[in-house]
XYZ file of C-alpha atoms in Angstrom:
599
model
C 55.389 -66.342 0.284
C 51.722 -66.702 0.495
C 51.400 -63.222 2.358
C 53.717 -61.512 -0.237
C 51.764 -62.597 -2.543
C 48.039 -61.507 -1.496
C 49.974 -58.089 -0.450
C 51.052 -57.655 -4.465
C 47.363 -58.417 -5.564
C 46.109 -56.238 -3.023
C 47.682 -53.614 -4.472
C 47.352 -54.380 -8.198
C 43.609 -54.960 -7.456
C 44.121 -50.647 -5.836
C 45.438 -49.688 -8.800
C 43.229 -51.459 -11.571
C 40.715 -49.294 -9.085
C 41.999 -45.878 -9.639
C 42.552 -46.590 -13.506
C 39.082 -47.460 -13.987
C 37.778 -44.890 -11.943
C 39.823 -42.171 -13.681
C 38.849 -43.545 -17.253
C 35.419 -42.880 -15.728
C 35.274 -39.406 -14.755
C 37.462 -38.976 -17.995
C 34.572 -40.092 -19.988
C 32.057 -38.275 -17.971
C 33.921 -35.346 -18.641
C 34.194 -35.978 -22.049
C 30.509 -36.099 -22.514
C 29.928 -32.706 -20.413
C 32.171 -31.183 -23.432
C 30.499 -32.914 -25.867
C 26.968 -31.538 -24.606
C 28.464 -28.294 -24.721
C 27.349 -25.460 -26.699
C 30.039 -25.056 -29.478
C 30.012 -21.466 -28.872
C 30.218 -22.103 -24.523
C 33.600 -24.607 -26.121
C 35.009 -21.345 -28.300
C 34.566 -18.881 -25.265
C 35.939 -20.849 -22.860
C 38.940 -21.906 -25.147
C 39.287 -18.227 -26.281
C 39.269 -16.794 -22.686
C 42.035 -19.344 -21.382
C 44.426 -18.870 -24.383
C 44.515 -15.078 -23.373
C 44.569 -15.257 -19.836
C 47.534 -18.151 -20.590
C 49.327 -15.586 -22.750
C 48.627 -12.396 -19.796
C 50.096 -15.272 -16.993
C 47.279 -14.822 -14.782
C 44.125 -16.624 -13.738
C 45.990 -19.528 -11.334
C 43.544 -20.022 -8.319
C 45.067 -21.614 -5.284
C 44.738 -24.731 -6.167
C 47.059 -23.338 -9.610
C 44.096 -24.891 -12.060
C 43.321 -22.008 -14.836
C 40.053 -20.089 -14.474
C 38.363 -18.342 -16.655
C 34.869 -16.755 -17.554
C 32.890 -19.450 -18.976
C 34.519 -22.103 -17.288
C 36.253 -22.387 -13.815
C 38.129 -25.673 -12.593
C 37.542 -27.023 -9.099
C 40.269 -26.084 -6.661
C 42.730 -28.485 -5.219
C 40.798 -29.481 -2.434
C 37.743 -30.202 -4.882
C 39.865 -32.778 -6.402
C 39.090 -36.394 -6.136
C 40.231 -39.833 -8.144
C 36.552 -38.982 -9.290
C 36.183 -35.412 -9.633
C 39.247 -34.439 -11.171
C 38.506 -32.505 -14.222
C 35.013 -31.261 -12.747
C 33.875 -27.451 -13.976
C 31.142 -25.288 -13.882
C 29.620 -23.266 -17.097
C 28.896 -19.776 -15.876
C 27.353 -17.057 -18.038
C 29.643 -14.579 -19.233
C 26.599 -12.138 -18.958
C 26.660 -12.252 -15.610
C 29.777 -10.231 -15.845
C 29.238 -7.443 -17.959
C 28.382 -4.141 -16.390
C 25.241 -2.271 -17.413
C 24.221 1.122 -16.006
C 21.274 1.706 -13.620
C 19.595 3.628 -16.511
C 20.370 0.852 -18.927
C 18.481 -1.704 -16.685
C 16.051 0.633 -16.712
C 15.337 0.569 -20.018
C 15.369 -2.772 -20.618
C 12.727 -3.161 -17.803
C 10.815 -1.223 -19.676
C 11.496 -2.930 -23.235
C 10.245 -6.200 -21.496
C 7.295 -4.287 -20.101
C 6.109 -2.658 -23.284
C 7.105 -5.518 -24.841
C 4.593 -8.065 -22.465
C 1.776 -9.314 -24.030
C -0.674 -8.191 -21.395
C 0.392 -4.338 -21.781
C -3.218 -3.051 -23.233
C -4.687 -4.952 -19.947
C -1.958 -3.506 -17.682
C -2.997 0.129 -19.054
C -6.412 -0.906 -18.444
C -6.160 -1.919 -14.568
C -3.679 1.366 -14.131
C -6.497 3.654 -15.761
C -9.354 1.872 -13.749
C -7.674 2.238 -10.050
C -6.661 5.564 -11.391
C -10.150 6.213 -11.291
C -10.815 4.617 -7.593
C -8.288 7.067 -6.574
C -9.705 10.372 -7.338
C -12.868 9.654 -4.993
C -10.596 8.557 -2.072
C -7.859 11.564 -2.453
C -10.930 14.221 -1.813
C -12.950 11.970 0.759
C -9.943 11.017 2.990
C -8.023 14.356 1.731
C -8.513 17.530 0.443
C -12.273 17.890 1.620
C -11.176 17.717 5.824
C -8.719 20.134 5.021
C -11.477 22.403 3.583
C -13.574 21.756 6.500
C -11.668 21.988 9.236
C -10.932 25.630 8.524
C -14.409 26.521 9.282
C -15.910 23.458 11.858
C -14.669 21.645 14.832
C -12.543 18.407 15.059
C -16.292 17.141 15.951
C -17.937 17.996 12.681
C -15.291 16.723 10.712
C -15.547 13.827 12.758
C -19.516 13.420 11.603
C -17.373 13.731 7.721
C -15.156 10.595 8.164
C -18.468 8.686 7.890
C -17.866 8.765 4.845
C -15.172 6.507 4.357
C -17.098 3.932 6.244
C -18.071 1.983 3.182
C -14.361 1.145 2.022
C -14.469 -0.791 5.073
C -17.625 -2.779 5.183
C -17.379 -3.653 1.657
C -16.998 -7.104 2.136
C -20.523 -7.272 3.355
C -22.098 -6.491 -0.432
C -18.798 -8.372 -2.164
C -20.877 -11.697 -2.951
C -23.464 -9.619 -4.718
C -21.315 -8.193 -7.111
C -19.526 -11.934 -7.825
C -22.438 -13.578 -8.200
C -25.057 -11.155 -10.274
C -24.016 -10.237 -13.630
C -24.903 -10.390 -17.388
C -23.015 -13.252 -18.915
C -23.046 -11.637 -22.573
C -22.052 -8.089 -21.431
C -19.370 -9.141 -18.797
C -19.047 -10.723 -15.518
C -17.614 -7.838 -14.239
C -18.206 -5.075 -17.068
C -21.535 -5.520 -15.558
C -20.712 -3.855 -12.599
C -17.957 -1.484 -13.591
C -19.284 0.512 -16.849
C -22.995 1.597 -15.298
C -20.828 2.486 -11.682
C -18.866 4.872 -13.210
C -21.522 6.435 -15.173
C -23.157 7.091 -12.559
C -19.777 8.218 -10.610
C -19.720 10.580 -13.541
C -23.164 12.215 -13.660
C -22.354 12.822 -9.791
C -19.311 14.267 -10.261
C -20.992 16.612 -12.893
C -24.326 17.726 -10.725
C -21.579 18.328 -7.698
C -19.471 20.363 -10.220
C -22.180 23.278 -9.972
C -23.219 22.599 -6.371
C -19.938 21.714 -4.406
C -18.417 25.235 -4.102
C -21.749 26.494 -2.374
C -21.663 23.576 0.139
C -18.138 24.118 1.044
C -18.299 27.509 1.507
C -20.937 27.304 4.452
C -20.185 23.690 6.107
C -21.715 24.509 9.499
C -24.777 24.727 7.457
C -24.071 22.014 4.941
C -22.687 19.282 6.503
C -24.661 16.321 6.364
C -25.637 17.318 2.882
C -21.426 17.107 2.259
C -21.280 13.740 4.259
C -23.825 12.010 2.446
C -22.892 13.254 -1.360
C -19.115 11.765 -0.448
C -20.757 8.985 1.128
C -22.477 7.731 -1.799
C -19.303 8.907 -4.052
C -17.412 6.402 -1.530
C -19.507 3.760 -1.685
C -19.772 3.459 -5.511
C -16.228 3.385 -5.523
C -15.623 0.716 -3.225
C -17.931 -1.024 -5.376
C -16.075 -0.814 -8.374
C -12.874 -1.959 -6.167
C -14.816 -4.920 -5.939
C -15.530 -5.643 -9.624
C -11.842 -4.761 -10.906
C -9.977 -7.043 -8.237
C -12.113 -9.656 -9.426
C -11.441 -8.834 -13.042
C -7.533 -8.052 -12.228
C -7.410 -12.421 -11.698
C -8.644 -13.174 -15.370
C -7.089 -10.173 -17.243
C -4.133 -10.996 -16.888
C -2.092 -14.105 -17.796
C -0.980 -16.136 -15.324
C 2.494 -15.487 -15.553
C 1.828 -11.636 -15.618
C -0.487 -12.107 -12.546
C 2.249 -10.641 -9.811
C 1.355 -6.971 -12.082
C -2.216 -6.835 -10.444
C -1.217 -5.349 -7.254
C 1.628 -2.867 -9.223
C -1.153 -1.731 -10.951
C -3.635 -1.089 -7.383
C -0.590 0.790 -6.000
C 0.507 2.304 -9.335
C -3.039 3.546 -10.018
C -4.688 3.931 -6.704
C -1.667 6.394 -5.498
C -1.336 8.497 -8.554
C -5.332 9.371 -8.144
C -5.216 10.118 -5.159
C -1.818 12.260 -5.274
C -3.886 14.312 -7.785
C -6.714 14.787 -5.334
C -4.837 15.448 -2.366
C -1.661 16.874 -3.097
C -1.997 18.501 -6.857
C -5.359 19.554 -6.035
C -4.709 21.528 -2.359
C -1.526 22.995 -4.193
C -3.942 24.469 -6.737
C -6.740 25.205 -4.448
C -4.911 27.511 -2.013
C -4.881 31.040 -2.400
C -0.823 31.752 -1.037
C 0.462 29.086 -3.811
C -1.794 30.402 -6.796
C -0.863 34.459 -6.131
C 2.666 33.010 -5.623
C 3.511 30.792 -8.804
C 0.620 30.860 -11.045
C -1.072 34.740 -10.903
C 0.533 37.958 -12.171
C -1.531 39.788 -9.785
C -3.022 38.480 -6.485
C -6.789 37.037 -6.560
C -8.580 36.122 -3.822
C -9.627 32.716 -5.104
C -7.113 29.688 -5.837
C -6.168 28.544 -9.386
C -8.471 25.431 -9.275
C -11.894 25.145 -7.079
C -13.590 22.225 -6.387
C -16.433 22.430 -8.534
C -14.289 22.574 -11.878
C -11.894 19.629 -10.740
C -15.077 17.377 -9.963
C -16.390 17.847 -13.455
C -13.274 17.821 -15.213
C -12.826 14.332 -13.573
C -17.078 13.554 -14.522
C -15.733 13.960 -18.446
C -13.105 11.570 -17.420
C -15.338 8.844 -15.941
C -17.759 8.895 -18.935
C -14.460 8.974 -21.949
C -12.914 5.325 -19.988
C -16.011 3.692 -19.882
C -17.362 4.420 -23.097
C -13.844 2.914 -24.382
C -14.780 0.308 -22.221
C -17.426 -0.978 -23.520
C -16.832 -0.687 -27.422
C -12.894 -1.864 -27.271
C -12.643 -3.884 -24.943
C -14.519 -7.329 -24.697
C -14.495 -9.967 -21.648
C -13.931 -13.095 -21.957
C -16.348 -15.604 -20.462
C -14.229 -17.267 -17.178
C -17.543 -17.874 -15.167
C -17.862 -21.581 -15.157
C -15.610 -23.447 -12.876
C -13.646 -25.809 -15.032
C -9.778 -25.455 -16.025
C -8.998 -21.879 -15.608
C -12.375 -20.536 -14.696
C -13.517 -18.589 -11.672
C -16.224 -20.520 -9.598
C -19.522 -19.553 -9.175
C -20.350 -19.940 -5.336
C -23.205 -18.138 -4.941
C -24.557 -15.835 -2.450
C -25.255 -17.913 0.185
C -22.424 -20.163 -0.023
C -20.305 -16.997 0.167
C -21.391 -15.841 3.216
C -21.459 -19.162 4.415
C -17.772 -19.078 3.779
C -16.747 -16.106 5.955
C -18.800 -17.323 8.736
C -16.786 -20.676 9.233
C -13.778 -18.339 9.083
C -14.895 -16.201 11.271
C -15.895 -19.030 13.929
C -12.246 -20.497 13.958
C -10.771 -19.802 17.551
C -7.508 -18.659 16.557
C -9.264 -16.366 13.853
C -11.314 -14.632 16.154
C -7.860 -13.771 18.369
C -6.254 -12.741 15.377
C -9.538 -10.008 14.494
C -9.490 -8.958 18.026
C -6.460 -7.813 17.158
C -6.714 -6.077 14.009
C -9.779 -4.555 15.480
C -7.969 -2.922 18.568
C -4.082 -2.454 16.868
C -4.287 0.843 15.628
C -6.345 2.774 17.887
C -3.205 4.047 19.179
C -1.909 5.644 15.968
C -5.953 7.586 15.389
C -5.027 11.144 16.615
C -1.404 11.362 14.679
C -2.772 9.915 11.285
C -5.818 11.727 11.055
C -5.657 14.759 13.519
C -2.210 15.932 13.437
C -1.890 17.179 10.280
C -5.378 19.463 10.835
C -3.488 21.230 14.208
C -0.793 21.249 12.005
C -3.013 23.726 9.866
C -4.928 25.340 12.829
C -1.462 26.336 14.088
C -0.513 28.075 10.783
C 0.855 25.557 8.393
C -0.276 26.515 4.910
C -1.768 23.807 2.967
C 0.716 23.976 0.147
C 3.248 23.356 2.456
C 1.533 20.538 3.683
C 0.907 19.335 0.577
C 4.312 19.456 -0.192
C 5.354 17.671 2.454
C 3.008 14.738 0.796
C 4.541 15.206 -1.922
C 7.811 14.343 -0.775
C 6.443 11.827 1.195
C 5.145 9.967 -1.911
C 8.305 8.254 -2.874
C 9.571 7.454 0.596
C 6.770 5.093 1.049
C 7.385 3.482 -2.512
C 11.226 2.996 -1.293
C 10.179 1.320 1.884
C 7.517 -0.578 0.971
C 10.071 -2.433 -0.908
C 12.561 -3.244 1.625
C 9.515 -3.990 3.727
C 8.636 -6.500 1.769
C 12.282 -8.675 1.651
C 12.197 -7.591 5.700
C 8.903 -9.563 5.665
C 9.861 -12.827 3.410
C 11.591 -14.530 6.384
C 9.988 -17.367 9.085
C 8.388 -14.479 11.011
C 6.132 -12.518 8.807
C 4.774 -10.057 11.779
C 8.239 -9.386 13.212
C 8.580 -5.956 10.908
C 4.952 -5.060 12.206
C 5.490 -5.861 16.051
C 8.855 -3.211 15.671
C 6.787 -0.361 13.028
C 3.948 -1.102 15.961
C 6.574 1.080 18.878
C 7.794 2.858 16.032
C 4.476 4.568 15.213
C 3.319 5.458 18.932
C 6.782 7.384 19.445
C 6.130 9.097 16.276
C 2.767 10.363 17.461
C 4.893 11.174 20.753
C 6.762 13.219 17.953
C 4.049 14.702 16.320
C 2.450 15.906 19.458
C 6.052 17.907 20.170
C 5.513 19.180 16.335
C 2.389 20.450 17.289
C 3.012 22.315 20.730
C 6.456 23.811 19.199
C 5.281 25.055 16.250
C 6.950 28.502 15.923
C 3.841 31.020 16.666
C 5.302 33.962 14.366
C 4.724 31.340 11.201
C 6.588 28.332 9.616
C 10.318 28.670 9.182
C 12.399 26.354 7.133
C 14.309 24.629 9.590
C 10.842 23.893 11.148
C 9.508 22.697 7.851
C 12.249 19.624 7.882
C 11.243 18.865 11.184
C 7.140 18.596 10.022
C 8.802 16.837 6.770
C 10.858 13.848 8.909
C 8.107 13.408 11.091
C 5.699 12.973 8.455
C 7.941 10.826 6.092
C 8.917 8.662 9.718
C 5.177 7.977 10.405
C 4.793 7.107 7.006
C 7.500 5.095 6.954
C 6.249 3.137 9.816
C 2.891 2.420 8.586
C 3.686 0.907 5.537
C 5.670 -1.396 6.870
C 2.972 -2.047 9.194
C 1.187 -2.407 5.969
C 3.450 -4.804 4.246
C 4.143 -7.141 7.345
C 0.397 -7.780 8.053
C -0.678 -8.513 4.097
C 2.462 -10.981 4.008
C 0.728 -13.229 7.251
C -2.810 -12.799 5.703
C -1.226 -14.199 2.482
C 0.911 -16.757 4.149
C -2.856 -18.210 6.526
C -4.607 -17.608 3.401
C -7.155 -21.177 2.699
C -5.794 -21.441 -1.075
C -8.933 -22.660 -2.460
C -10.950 -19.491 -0.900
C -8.111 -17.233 -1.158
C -10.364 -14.438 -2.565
C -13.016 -14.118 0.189
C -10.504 -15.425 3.164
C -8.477 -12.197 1.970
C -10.817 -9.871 1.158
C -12.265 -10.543 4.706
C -8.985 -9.856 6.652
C -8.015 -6.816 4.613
C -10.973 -5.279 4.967
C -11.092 -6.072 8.794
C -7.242 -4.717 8.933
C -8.773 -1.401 7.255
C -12.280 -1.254 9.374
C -9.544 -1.439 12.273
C -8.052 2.082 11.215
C -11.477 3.688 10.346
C -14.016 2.695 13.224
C -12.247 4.870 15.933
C -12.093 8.328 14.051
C -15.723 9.744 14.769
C -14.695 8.753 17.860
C -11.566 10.527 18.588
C -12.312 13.461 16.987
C -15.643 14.060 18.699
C -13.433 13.305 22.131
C -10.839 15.849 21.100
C -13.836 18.419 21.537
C -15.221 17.006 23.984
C -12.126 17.690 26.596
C -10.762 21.042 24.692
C -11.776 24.338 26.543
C -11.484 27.531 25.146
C -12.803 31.342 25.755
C -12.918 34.528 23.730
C -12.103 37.119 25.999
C -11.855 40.762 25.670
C -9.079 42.842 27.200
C -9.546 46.571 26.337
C -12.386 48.312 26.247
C -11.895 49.232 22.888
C -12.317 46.013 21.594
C -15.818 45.845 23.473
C -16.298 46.200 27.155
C -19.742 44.942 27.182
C -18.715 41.757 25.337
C -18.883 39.222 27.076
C -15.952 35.962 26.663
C -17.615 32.839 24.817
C -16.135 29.273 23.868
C -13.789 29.444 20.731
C -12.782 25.532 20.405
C -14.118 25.602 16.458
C -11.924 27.269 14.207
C -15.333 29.344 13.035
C -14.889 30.815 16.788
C -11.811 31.821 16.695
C -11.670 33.398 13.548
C -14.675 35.113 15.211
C -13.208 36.207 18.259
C -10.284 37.226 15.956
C -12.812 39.831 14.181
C -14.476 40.884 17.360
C -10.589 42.301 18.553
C -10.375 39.201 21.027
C -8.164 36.628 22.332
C -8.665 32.817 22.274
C -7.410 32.002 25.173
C -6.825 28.146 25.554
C -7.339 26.555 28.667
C -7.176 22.856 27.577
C -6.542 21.374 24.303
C -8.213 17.706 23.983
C -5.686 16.726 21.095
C -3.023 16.121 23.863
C -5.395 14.483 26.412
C -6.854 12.425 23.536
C -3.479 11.556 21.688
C -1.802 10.449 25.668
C -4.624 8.153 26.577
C -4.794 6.484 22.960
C -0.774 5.922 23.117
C -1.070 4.458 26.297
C -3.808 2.544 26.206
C -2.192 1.170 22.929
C 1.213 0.399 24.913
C -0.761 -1.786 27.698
C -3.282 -3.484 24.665
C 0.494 -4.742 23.004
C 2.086 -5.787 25.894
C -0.230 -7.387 27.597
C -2.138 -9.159 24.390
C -1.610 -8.054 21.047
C 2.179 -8.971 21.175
C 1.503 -12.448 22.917
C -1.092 -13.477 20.946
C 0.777 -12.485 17.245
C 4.065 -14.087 18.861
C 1.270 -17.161 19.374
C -0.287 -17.276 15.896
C 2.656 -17.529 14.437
C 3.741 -20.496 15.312
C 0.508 -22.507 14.304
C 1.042 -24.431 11.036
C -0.857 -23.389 7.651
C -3.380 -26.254 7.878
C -5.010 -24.436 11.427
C -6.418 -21.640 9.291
C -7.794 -23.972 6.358
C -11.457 -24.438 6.044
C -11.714 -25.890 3.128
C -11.807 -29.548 3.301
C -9.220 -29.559 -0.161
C -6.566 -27.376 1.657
C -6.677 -29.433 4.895
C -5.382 -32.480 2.997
């Protein structure tokens, strides 16, 4: 019949379908195998004969799998995809121990092209970091065992100009000699200088320090102009960091900042206090007890002088610049003075900008008194300083280990999520510290009390540089491309100024509402004495001579540390939370400038 009929051809016309589409994938599986490797072929073949022999390697869908090659299950089968596999590498499966990746990291590292430059960056931040380990280290701690919280306040001056050295930035960028170096011009005559400073303060430091009351300002300007020459040379080697390096070796510039920048300053703080103190150096160094430390100050500033002077004179006769001034393919632009500052003003005038350095300004003013105060009670209390410096030391690695699960915390949507949580988790650790403080055991450090100064120190630590890593992944992410440099540059060192500005400040304060009197008990110890004020440690080691007792009556750390945590609590509640939840969600092109990146 006619229906029988178109029935049958209905269904020979279905199968004719499925033949040709199975001669397809047939041939298109023919021609993966032919474009095969000949050795991927032999590995795959050799891997199913003995897994064929052994009876094993049926999936579920009971098609053999192998290394090398593994067929799609049953329900990945189609008239189409029948025979489809995937090539995987059999390397992929071979186990290698944690010290042989290791060394094969650092085969391929030795091994890059750009190693001499890589040594080069790592010695040059190396250098940055000696300045900074004394000036934000070792040289309070020396202080503040004979001045006030308020005079080493007058100190953290400074450490101003790391934090204002955007303001001088286009001056180094845009004056140089062409033939000598764009920025060779800048780096080899700063640290010659760094190093004849280092070697007059060799033979006059020791005499400062040992009379600060006297000698302060003298102190705060020598470190000041130390500081400032250094942030200078910051300048010049980020700037040279972009053209030393290949392109594809670029991601090593900041390894070698954090690499180089740490280990100098380790030295300075931590090496150098360990040295310095007297308990350490009759302990593990000296057969018989001296009254000076191993290593003074004088020595280790000229020791590091010789060092300046030995890296730039390699400087200049093996190593040459290349020319990457003019703006064409792979070139750095010249903008110019004016056009630079020209540049940070339009930043600065966007609305959303000047929300987000309200808050950078105000967002750490909470976490002052912990990071730089706690540590000196910690010391007026009894700590020794090779303890503390111990406790730095330990604290080193910690922050390496964070800092890089901060930064896979930080490579989702929401950039400033990990710094909104490390923002509560840094005022309860200065909650913590103040408990560290007013518990610490009066008859002198015992070991169970150490761990407790260790995990609140490594917590705090912890917490900052995840604050750290959060808020340089959203200045990267706003970043205008074509400016990257100065938009950066500006927000980092705003982010930095925001952790500097209030120090004076709080230490001063922290004298300001302590009150303390000498007073005399017996009259042995001097009945016509009469009490005075013992808030600097020079008066209490005083009154300690005289046969008298510092008697406390208020101590402005914990009036100074409340008010700045709570102040801190209201400023994130009520704005800096809202407004970073805010600036989040505005796309990339709100922050451009540039009239390339808004396209």
């Amino acid at each position: 019949t006619p229906d029988a009929s178109a029935d049958s051809g209905t269904v020979r016309n279905r199968k004719q379908r499925k033949r040709t589409a199975g001669k397809k994938a047939k041939g298109q599986t023919k021609n993966v195998e032919d474009e095969m490797p000949e050795k991927t072929r032999r590995r795959g073949r050799d891997a199913s004969q003995t897994m064929s022999r052994d009876g094993s390697g049926d999936d579920e869908g009971g098609n053999a799998s192998d290394v090398g090659i593994t067929i799609g299950g049953s329900r990945d089968q189609s008239p189409v995809r029948k025979y489809a596999f995937q090539i995987e590498d059999p390397r992929m499966h071979e186990k290698t121990s944690a010290f042989g990746r290791l060394a094969s990291k650092w085969n391929e590292f030795y091994n890059n092209r750009d190693f001499g430059n890589i040594v080069i960056l790592i010695a040059l931040y190396w250098l940055q970091g000696i300045p900074l380990g004394l000036a934000h280290g070792s040289i309070p701690f020396l202080l503040k065992e004979k001045l006030s919280f308020a005079q080493v306040g007058l100190f953290s001056l400074a450490g101003y100009p790391y934090s204002l050295k955007l303001f001088w930035s286009p001056f180094v960028d845009s004056l140089y000699d062409r033939k000598f170096g764009r920025r060779k011009s800048w780096i080899v005559p700063i640290q010659l200088v760094l190093g004849l400073l280092f070697w007059w303060m060799g033979s006059h430091i020791d005499g400062l320090v040992r009379n600060p009351a006297n000698n302060i300002h003298e102190i705060m300007y020598l470190f000041l102009a130390i500081v400032f020459l250094g942030a200078t040379q910051d300048i010049a080697v980020d700037g040279w960091a972009l053209t030393l390096l290949s392109k594809e070796n670029l991601s090593y510039a900041s390894t070698c900042q954090t690499v180089g920048i740490n280990c100098g300053y380790f030295l300075s703080f931590t090496v150098f206090l360990a040295l310095n103190s007297v308990e350490f150096s009759n302990k593990y160094i000296f057969s018989t007890p001296r009254e000076e430390g191993f290593l003074q100050l004088g020595p280790y500033m000229a020791f590091w002088a010789a060092m300046y002077v030995v890296v730039t004179l390699l400087l200049v006769f093996f190593k040459a610049e290349e020319d990457t001034s003019s703006s064409g393919s792979g070139g750095e632009a010249d903008y110019g003075i004016v056009e630079t500052y020209k540049t940070i003003w339009r930043i600065c005038k966007l609305p959303h900008m000047q929300q987000f350095i309200m808050v950078l300004f105000f967002a750490k003013i909470g976490f002052i008194p912990n990071d730089s105060t706690t540590q000196l009670k910690l010391i007026e209390r009894g700590l020794h300083r090779e303890d503390m410096a111990l406790a730095v030391l330990i604290d080193f690695p910690v922050q390496i280990f964070f800092g890089y699960y901060a930064v896979r915390w930080s490579q989702g949507e929401s950039k400033m999520r990990p710094w909104r949580v490390a923002f509560i988790l840094r005022l309860l650790c200065g909650v913590l510290a103040m408990l560290t403080v007013h518990y610490f055991p009066q008859d002198g450090l015992s070991t169970g009390y150490f761990y407790v100064v260790l995990l609140t120190n490594v917590a705090s630590s912890m917490a900052k540089t995840v604050q750290f890593v959060g808020v340089s992944a959203f200045i990267t992410q706003i970043a205008d491309p074509v400016i990257g440099g100065t938009y950066m540059t500006l927000l980092n060192t705003l982010s930095n100024f925001g952790g500097t500005w209030p120090v004076f400040f709080i230490m001063r304060s922290i004298d300001y509402f302590s009150s303390a009197t000498c007073e005399f008990s017996s009259p042995s110890s001097g009945a016509s004495a009469s009490p005075y004020s013992c808030v600097t440690q020079e008066d209490r080691n005083r009154c300690k001579v005289d046969g008298g007792l510092c008697h406390v009556h208020w101590d402005g750390y914990y009036v100074v540390s409340v008010v700045c945590a709570l102040l801190a609590l209201a400023l994130f509640f009520g704005f800096i939370r809202p407004t970073v939840l805010r600036l989040e969600r505005l796309p990339a092109h709100i922050w451009r400038v540039s009239k390339e990146a808004r396209k």
